[in-house]
CSV table of C-alpha atoms in Angstrom, one decimal:
chain,number,residue,atom,x,y,z
A,605,MET,CA,-118.0,24.1,83.4
A,606,VAL,CA,-115.8,24.2,80.3
A,607,PRO,CA,-113.1,26.9,80.4
A,608,VAL,CA,-113.7,29.9,78.1
A,609,ALA,CA,-110.2,29.5,76.7
A,610,LEU,CA,-110.9,25.9,75.7
A,611,VAL,CA,-114.1,26.9,74.0
A,612,ASN,CA,-112.3,29.7,72.1
A,613,ASP,CA,-109.6,27.3,71.0
A,614,PHE,CA,-112.2,24.8,69.8
A,615,LEU,CA,-114.0,27.5,67.8
A,616,ILE,CA,-110.8,28.7,66.2
A,617,GLU,CA,-109.8,25.2,65.3
A,618,SER,CA,-113.3,24.6,63.8
A,619,ARG,CA,-113.0,27.7,61.7
A,620,THR,CA,-109.5,26.8,60.6
A,621,ILE,CA,-110.7,23.3,59.5
A,622,ALA,CA,-113.7,24.9,57.6
A,623,VAL,CA,-111.3,27.3,55.8
A,624,GLU,CA,-109.0,24.4,54.9
A,625,ILE,CA,-111.8,22.4,53.5
A,626,GLU,CA,-113.0,25.4,51.5
A,627,CYS,CA,-109.5,26.0,50.2
A,628,ALA,CA,-109.2,22.3,49.3
A,629,LEU,CA,-112.5,22.5,47.4
A,630,MET,CA,-111.4,25.5,45.4
A,631,SER,CA,-108.1,23.7,44.6
A,632,VAL,CA,-110.0,20.7,43.4
A,633,LEU,CA,-112.2,22.9,41.2
A,634,GLN,CA,-109.1,24.6,39.6
A,635,THR,CA,-108.6,22.1,36.9
A,636,PRO,CA,-106.8,22.0,33.5
A,637,LEU,CA,-110.1,23.1,32.0
A,638,THR,CA,-110.4,26.3,34.1
A,639,GLN,CA,-106.8,27.1,33.3
A,640,LEU,CA,-107.4,26.5,29.6
A,641,LEU,CA,-110.6,28.6,29.4
A,642,GLY,CA,-110.0,31.1,32.1
A,643,CYS,CA,-113.3,30.4,33.9
A,644,GLU,CA,-113.8,30.1,37.7
A,645,TYR,CA,-115.4,26.7,37.7
A,646,PRO,CA,-115.0,23.6,35.5
A,647,VAL,CA,-118.5,23.8,34.1
A,648,ILE,CA,-119.4,24.3,30.4
A,649,GLN,CA,-122.7,25.3,29.0
A,650,THR,CA,-123.1,23.6,25.7
A,651,ALA,CA,-124.2,25.3,22.5
A,652,MET,CA,-127.8,24.1,22.0
A,653,GLY,CA,-129.3,25.4,18.8
A,654,TRP,CA,-131.9,28.1,19.4
A,655,VAL,CA,-131.2,27.9,23.1
A,656,ALA,CA,-127.6,29.1,23.8
A,657,ASP,CA,-128.2,32.8,23.0
A,658,PRO,CA,-126.2,35.8,24.3
A,659,ASN,CA,-128.3,36.1,27.5
A,660,LEU,CA,-127.7,32.4,28.5
A,661,VAL,CA,-124.0,32.5,27.6
A,662,ALA,CA,-123.4,35.7,29.6
A,663,ALA,CA,-125.4,34.4,32.6
A,664,THR,CA,-123.3,31.3,32.6
A,665,CYS,CA,-120.0,33.1,32.4
A,666,ASN,CA,-121.0,35.7,35.0
A,667,ALA,CA,-121.8,32.8,37.3
A,668,GLY,CA,-118.3,31.3,36.9
A,669,GLY,CA,-118.9,28.8,34.2
A,670,PHE,CA,-118.0,28.9,30.5
A,671,GLY,CA,-120.7,29.3,27.9
A,672,PHE,CA,-120.8,28.7,24.1
A,673,LEU,CA,-123.0,30.7,21.7
A,674,ALA,CA,-125.1,28.5,19.3
A,675,GLY,CA,-123.6,29.8,16.1
A,676,ALA,CA,-124.5,26.7,14.1
A,677,VAL,CA,-128.0,28.0,13.6
A,678,MET,CA,-126.9,31.6,12.8
A,679,THR,CA,-125.6,33.5,9.8
A,680,PRO,CA,-122.1,34.9,10.1
A,681,GLN,CA,-123.6,38.3,10.7
A,682,GLU,CA,-125.8,37.0,13.5
A,683,VAL,CA,-122.8,35.3,15.1
A,684,GLU,CA,-121.0,38.6,15.2
A,685,GLN,CA,-124.0,40.4,16.6
A,686,GLY,CA,-124.2,37.6,19.3
A,687,ILE,CA,-120.6,38.1,20.2
A,688,ILE,CA,-121.0,41.8,20.6
A,689,ALA,CA,-124.2,41.3,22.7
A,690,ILE,CA,-122.4,38.8,25.0
A,691,LYS,CA,-119.5,41.3,25.5
A,692,GLU,CA,-122.0,43.9,26.5
A,693,LYS,CA,-123.3,41.6,29.3
A,694,THR,CA,-120.0,40.1,30.6
A,695,ASN,CA,-116.3,40.7,30.6
A,696,LYS,CA,-115.7,37.0,31.2
A,697,PRO,CA,-114.3,34.7,28.4
A,698,PHE,CA,-116.8,32.7,26.3
A,699,GLY,CA,-116.9,30.6,23.2
A,700,VAL,CA,-118.7,30.1,19.9
A,701,ASN,CA,-120.0,26.9,18.4
A,702,PHE,CA,-120.4,26.3,14.6
A,703,HIS,CA,-120.2,23.7,11.9
A,704,MET,CA,-117.0,23.8,9.8
A,705,TYR,CA,-118.8,22.3,6.8
A,706,THR,CA,-121.2,25.2,6.3
A,707,PRO,CA,-120.7,27.9,3.7
A,708,GLY,CA,-120.2,30.7,6.2
A,709,ALA,CA,-117.6,28.8,8.4
A,710,ASN,CA,-114.6,30.8,7.2
A,711,ASP,CA,-116.4,34.1,8.0
A,712,ILE,CA,-117.3,32.9,11.4
A,713,ILE,CA,-113.7,31.9,12.1
A,714,ASP,CA,-112.5,35.4,11.0
A,715,THR,CA,-115.1,37.0,13.3
A,716,CYS,CA,-114.1,34.9,16.3
A,717,ILE,CA,-110.4,35.9,15.7
A,718,PHE,CA,-111.3,39.5,15.2
A,719,HIS,CA,-113.3,39.7,18.4
A,720,GLY,CA,-110.9,37.6,20.5
A,721,VAL,CA,-113.3,34.8,21.3
A,722,LYS,CA,-111.6,32.5,23.8
A,723,ALA,CA,-112.8,29.1,22.4
A,724,VAL,CA,-114.7,27.4,19.7
A,725,SER,CA,-116.6,24.1,19.7
A,726,TYR,CA,-117.6,21.9,16.8
A,727,SER,CA,-118.6,18.3,16.1
A,728,ARG,CA,-119.2,16.8,12.7
A,729,SER,CA,-116.9,17.1,9.7
A,730,PRO,CA,-114.1,19.3,11.2
A,731,SER,CA,-111.5,20.8,9.0
A,732,LYS,CA,-107.8,20.5,10.0
A,733,ALA,CA,-106.9,23.7,8.2
A,734,MET,CA,-109.6,25.6,10.0
A,735,ILE,CA,-108.6,24.2,13.3
A,736,GLN,CA,-105.0,25.2,12.7
A,737,LYS,CA,-106.1,28.8,11.7
A,738,LEU,CA,-108.0,29.1,15.0
A,739,LYS,CA,-105.1,27.7,17.0
A,740,ASP,CA,-102.6,30.0,15.4
A,741,ALA,CA,-104.8,32.9,16.6
A,742,GLY,CA,-104.7,31.5,20.1
A,743,ILE,CA,-108.3,30.3,20.1
A,744,VAL,CA,-109.0,27.1,22.1
A,745,CYS,CA,-110.5,24.3,20.1
A,746,ILE,CA,-112.9,21.9,21.9
A,747,PRO,CA,-114.9,19.5,19.8
A,748,THR,CA,-117.7,17.2,21.2
A,749,VAL,CA,-117.4,13.5,20.4
A,750,GLY,CA,-119.4,10.4,21.3
A,751,ALA,CA,-117.0,7.6,20.8
A,752,LEU,CA,-113.4,6.8,21.8
A,753,LYS,CA,-112.1,6.6,18.2
A,754,HIS,CA,-113.6,10.1,17.4
A,755,ALA,CA,-111.9,11.5,20.5
A,756,VAL,CA,-108.5,10.2,19.4
A,757,LYS,CA,-109.1,11.5,15.9
A,758,ALA,CA,-110.1,14.9,17.2
A,759,VAL,CA,-106.8,15.3,19.1
A,760,GLU,CA,-104.9,14.2,16.0
A,761,MET,CA,-106.6,17.0,14.1
A,762,GLY,CA,-105.5,19.6,16.8
A,763,ALA,CA,-108.1,19.7,19.5
A,764,ASP,CA,-106.9,21.3,22.7
A,765,ALA,CA,-109.5,19.5,24.8
A,766,VAL,CA,-112.4,17.2,24.1
A,767,VAL,CA,-116.0,17.1,25.4
A,768,VAL,CA,-117.0,13.4,25.5
A,769,GLN,CA,-120.7,12.8,25.5
A,770,GLY,CA,-122.1,9.5,26.9
A,771,GLY,CA,-125.3,8.0,25.5
A,772,GLU,CA,-127.4,9.7,28.3
A,773,GLY,CA,-126.9,13.0,26.5
A,774,GLY,CA,-129.4,14.9,24.5
A,775,GLY,CA,-129.5,15.5,20.7
A,776,HIS,CA,-127.1,13.5,18.6
A,777,THR,CA,-125.6,10.9,20.9
A,778,GLY,CA,-123.7,7.6,21.0
A,779,SER,CA,-124.6,4.3,22.6
A,780,VAL,CA,-122.0,4.0,25.4
A,781,SER,CA,-122.9,5.4,28.8
A,782,SER,CA,-120.7,8.1,30.4
A,783,SER,CA,-119.5,5.8,33.2
A,784,ILE,CA,-117.9,3.5,30.6
A,785,LEU,CA,-116.9,6.0,27.8
A,786,LEU,CA,-115.4,8.7,30.0
A,787,PRO,CA,-112.6,6.7,31.6
A,788,GLN,CA,-111.7,5.1,28.3
A,789,VAL,CA,-111.2,8.5,26.7
A,790,VAL,CA,-109.4,9.9,29.8
A,791,ASP,CA,-106.9,7.0,29.6
A,792,ALA,CA,-106.4,7.4,25.8
A,793,LEU,CA,-105.8,11.2,25.7
A,794,GLU,CA,-103.3,13.6,27.1
A,795,VAL,CA,-105.5,16.7,26.7
A,796,PRO,CA,-108.2,17.8,29.2
A,797,VAL,CA,-111.4,15.7,28.8
A,798,VAL,CA,-114.8,17.1,29.7
A,799,ALA,CA,-117.6,14.8,30.7
A,800,ALA,CA,-121.1,15.3,29.2
A,801,GLY,CA,-124.3,13.3,29.3
A,802,GLY,CA,-126.1,12.8,32.5
A,803,PHE,CA,-124.7,15.7,34.5
A,804,LYS,CA,-126.7,18.3,36.4
A,805,ASP,CA,-125.3,18.9,39.9
A,806,GLY,CA,-122.3,19.0,42.3
A,807,ARG,CA,-122.4,15.2,42.9
A,808,GLY,CA,-122.0,14.7,39.1
A,809,LEU,CA,-119.1,17.2,39.0
A,810,VAL,CA,-117.3,15.3,41.7
A,811,ALA,CA,-118.0,12.0,40.1
A,812,ALA,CA,-116.6,13.2,36.7
A,813,LEU,CA,-113.5,14.6,38.4
A,814,SER,CA,-113.0,11.2,40.2
A,815,TYR,CA,-112.9,9.5,36.7
A,816,GLY,CA,-110.1,11.9,35.7
A,817,ALA,CA,-112.2,14.4,33.8
A,818,ALA,CA,-111.3,18.1,34.0
A,819,GLY,CA,-114.9,19.2,34.3
A,820,ILE,CA,-118.4,18.7,33.1
A,821,ALA,CA,-120.5,20.1,30.2
A,822,MET,CA,-124.3,20.4,30.5
A,823,GLY,CA,-127.0,21.3,28.0
A,824,THR,CA,-130.4,20.2,29.3
A,825,ARG,CA,-129.6,21.6,32.8
A,826,PHE,CA,-128.9,25.0,31.3
A,827,LEU,CA,-131.9,24.8,29.0
A,828,MET,CA,-134.0,24.5,32.2
A,829,THR,CA,-133.0,27.8,33.7
A,830,GLN,CA,-134.6,31.2,33.9
A,831,GLU,CA,-132.1,32.8,31.4
A,832,SER,CA,-132.8,30.2,28.8
A,833,PRO,CA,-134.9,31.7,25.9
A,834,VAL,CA,-137.0,28.6,25.5
A,835,PRO,CA,-140.8,29.5,25.9
A,836,THR,CA,-142.3,28.6,29.3
A,837,GLN,CA,-144.8,26.1,27.8
A,838,THR,CA,-141.8,24.2,26.2
A,839,LYS,CA,-139.8,24.3,29.5
A,840,GLN,CA,-142.8,22.7,31.3
A,841,HIS,CA,-142.6,19.7,28.9
A,842,TYR,CA,-139.0,19.2,30.1
A,843,VAL,CA,-139.9,19.6,33.8
A,844,LYS,CA,-142.7,17.0,33.4
A,845,ALA,CA,-140.8,14.5,31.2
A,846,PRO,CA,-140.4,11.0,32.7
A,847,THR,CA,-136.9,9.6,32.3
A,848,GLU,CA,-138.2,6.5,30.4
A,849,GLN,CA,-139.8,8.8,27.8
A,850,ILE,CA,-136.6,10.5,26.8
A,851,ILE,CA,-135.7,8.1,24.0
A,852,VAL,CA,-133.3,7.7,21.2
A,853,SER,CA,-134.5,7.8,17.6
A,854,LYS,CA,-132.8,7.7,14.2
A,855,LYS,CA,-135.9,9.0,12.4
A,856,LEU,CA,-134.8,12.6,12.0
A,857,ASP,CA,-131.6,12.1,10.0
A,858,GLY,CA,-130.6,8.5,10.2
A,859,MET,CA,-128.3,9.2,13.2
A,860,PRO,CA,-129.3,8.5,16.8
A,861,GLN,CA,-130.7,11.5,18.6
A,862,ARG,CA,-132.1,11.5,22.2
A,863,MET,CA,-135.4,13.4,22.5
A,864,ILE,CA,-138.5,13.6,24.6
A,865,ASN,CA,-141.2,11.3,23.1
A,866,ASN,CA,-143.9,13.7,22.1
A,867,PRO,CA,-146.7,13.8,19.5
A,868,CYS,CA,-144.4,15.2,16.8
A,869,LEU,CA,-141.9,12.4,17.2
A,870,ARG,CA,-144.5,9.8,17.3
A,871,GLU,CA,-145.9,11.1,14.0
A,872,LEU,CA,-142.5,11.1,12.4
A,873,GLN,CA,-142.0,7.5,13.4
A,874,GLN,CA,-144.9,6.7,11.1
A,875,THR,CA,-143.7,8.7,8.2
A,876,SER,CA,-142.3,6.9,5.2
A,877,ALA,CA,-138.7,7.2,4.0
A,878,LEU,CA,-139.8,9.2,1.0
A,879,GLY,CA,-141.9,11.4,3.2
A,880,MET,CA,-138.9,12.1,5.4
A,881,LEU,CA,-136.7,12.9,2.4
A,882,LEU,CA,-139.3,15.4,1.1
A,883,LEU,CA,-139.5,16.9,4.5
A,884,ALA,CA,-135.7,17.2,4.6
A,885,VAL,CA,-135.6,19.1,1.3
A,886,LYS,CA,-138.3,21.5,2.6
A,887,ASN,CA,-136.4,22.0,5.9
A,888,GLY,CA,-133.1,22.2,4.1
A,889,LEU,CA,-134.2,25.1,2.0
A,890,ALA,CA,-135.6,26.9,5.1
A,891,PHE,CA,-132.3,26.3,6.9
A,892,THR,CA,-130.2,27.7,4.1
A,893,LYS,CA,-132.2,31.0,4.4
A,894,ILE,CA,-131.4,31.1,8.1
A,895,THR,CA,-127.7,30.4,7.7
A,896,GLY,CA,-127.3,32.7,4.7
A,897,GLY,CA,-126.6,29.8,2.2
A,898,SER,CA,-128.2,28.6,-1.0
A,899,LEU,CA,-129.5,25.3,-2.5
A,900,VAL,CA,-126.0,24.7,-4.1
A,901,ASP,CA,-124.3,25.4,-0.7
A,902,MET,CA,-126.7,22.9,0.9
A,903,LEU,CA,-125.9,20.2,-1.6
A,904,ARG,CA,-122.2,20.9,-1.4
A,905,SER,CA,-122.3,20.7,2.4
A,906,GLY,CA,-124.3,17.5,2.3
A,907,TRP,CA,-121.7,15.9,0.0
A,908,GLN,CA,-118.9,17.0,2.4
A,909,MET,CA,-120.7,15.5,5.3
A,910,LYS,CA,-121.2,12.3,3.4
A,911,GLN,CA,-117.5,12.0,2.6
A,912,SER,CA,-116.5,12.7,6.3
A,913,ASN,CA,-119.2,10.7,8.1
A,914,GLY,CA,-119.9,7.7,5.8
A,915,LEU,CA,-123.6,8.5,5.7
A,916,SER,CA,-125.8,8.2,2.7
A,917,PHE,CA,-126.5,11.4,0.8
A,918,GLY,CA,-130.1,11.2,1.8
A,919,GLN,CA,-129.1,11.1,5.5
A,920,THR,CA,-126.9,14.2,5.1
A,921,LEU,CA,-129.8,16.1,3.4
A,922,MET,CA,-132.0,15.0,6.3
A,923,ALA,CA,-129.7,16.8,8.7
A,924,ALA,CA,-131.6,19.9,8.1
A,925,ASN,CA,-134.7,18.4,9.7
A,926,ALA,CA,-133.4,18.6,13.2
A,927,PRO,CA,-132.7,22.4,13.5
A,928,MET,CA,-135.9,23.4,11.8
A,929,MET,CA,-138.1,21.1,13.8
A,930,ILE,CA,-136.3,22.1,17.0
A,931,GLN,CA,-137.0,25.7,16.2
A,932,GLU,CA,-140.8,25.0,16.2
A,933,ALA,CA,-140.6,24.0,19.9
A,934,MET,CA,-137.7,26.2,21.1
A,935,VAL,CA,-138.5,29.4,19.4
A,936,LYS,CA,-142.1,29.3,18.3
A,937,GLY,CA,-143.3,27.7,21.6
A,938,HIS,CA,-145.1,24.7,20.0
A,939,PRO,CA,-143.7,21.8,22.0
A,940,ASP,CA,-146.1,19.2,20.6
A,941,LYS,CA,-145.4,20.3,17.0
A,942,GLY,CA,-141.6,20.3,17.2
A,943,ILE,CA,-138.7,18.2,18.4
A,944,LEU,CA,-137.5,18.3,22.0
A,945,PRO,CA,-133.8,17.3,22.2
A,946,SER,CA,-133.1,16.3,25.8
A,947,GLY,CA,-130.7,14.4,27.9
A,948,GLN,CA,-132.1,11.7,30.2
A,949,VAL,CA,-131.2,13.9,33.1
A,950,ALA,CA,-134.3,16.1,32.4
A,951,GLY,CA,-136.3,13.3,34.1
A,952,ALA,CA,-134.4,14.1,37.3
A,953,ILE,CA,-134.9,17.9,37.2
A,954,THR,CA,-137.9,19.6,38.7
A,955,ASP,CA,-136.9,23.3,39.0
A,956,LEU,CA,-136.0,26.2,36.8
A,957,PRO,CA,-133.4,28.2,38.7
A,958,THR,CA,-131.4,31.3,37.5
A,959,GLY,CA,-127.9,30.6,36.1
A,960,ALA,CA,-126.3,32.0,39.3
A,961,GLU,CA,-128.5,29.9,41.5
A,962,LEU,CA,-127.7,26.8,39.5
A,963,MET,CA,-124.0,27.4,39.6
A,964,GLN,CA,-124.0,28.1,43.4
A,965,SER,CA,-126.0,24.9,44.0
A,966,ILE,CA,-123.5,22.9,42.0
A,967,ILE,CA,-120.5,24.3,44.0
A,968,ASP,CA,-122.3,23.9,47.3
A,969,GLU,CA,-123.2,20.3,46.6
A,970,ALA,CA,-119.7,19.5,45.3
A,971,GLN,CA,-118.3,20.9,48.6
A,972,ALA,CA,-120.8,18.8,50.6
A,973,THR,CA,-119.9,15.7,48.6
A,974,LEU,CA,-116.2,16.2,49.1
A,975,ASN,CA,-116.8,16.7,52.9
A,976,ASN,CA,-118.7,13.4,53.1
A,977,LEU,CA,-116.0,11.6,51.2
A,978,SER,CA,-113.4,13.1,53.6
A,979,THR,CA,-115.2,11.6,56.6
A,980,LEU,CA,-115.1,8.2,55.0
A,981,MET,CA,-111.4,8.5,54.5
């Protein structure tokens, strides 16, 4: 018979080891990203247009992550209303995403400064002067890029951290996979690098950290949660999407975008160049009403994008196609009549948890993964 004292010693030692492992995990998850943003876990919810609303942002932040409001499809007044709504739902830090080339960009910056927003995110056509104004106000600047040269340029312009999206990611995306692009960017930069494109769980988080990233950013995974405002019928298209049918197309605006191959996209693939341009003008006028601009503003923004990105003027005008056609699926609930931006990772997701359940599962799986690695070592 085993002595009681020996059994007690074993149990105490087991509990001690468990506590040590738990503390080690928490230490691993306290990265330069959590220090920079003030969040509990190094997990960012990206600012998907029409999806990242105050409810989703607040749910993400309350669960320990860091959420960005999708201000790029809002007027400056709507951005302020969104910030106020988030503050009513959480006391945690959060961010706002917007395009610096749009007419209301300066108003959005002033609003973010006034309300003490923790961070802003942006992508195409950044303004060095705007970035400096945000930094002077103590706001963290985190652009999203899809290529090494763009990551380096972003830091030169003042970025405090960079989200680097591999080709697996949804929406506008590059052609290099995360496993190749991520270490290249990590090696090239001295600021925190956040991995995006192909991440959905704790194993992915640990993998990203092993490459030297300071955390992960997820869009599609947060879209597929209970707090996401996307209509149920549209969410079901994501749940059922086969990985091989989440493809890249340049049809929308001349730039590669990853989307679920649905009837709307297949119809667009057959539309002539002239037809797409006419559609872009129609959608552009509709988009200016949403963002509070005018036809002149739209043309001016298009020209600025052309100068910054080296695209044709027609391509820059066609940039309005994406938000309006995404709205058809994400807001109006017509998944076959609109565009469904999606990362390839949707093909590996079969559930729609709450934000809290998702975050807890990520942390639990990260812990289990680290435990498994420790046994190998």
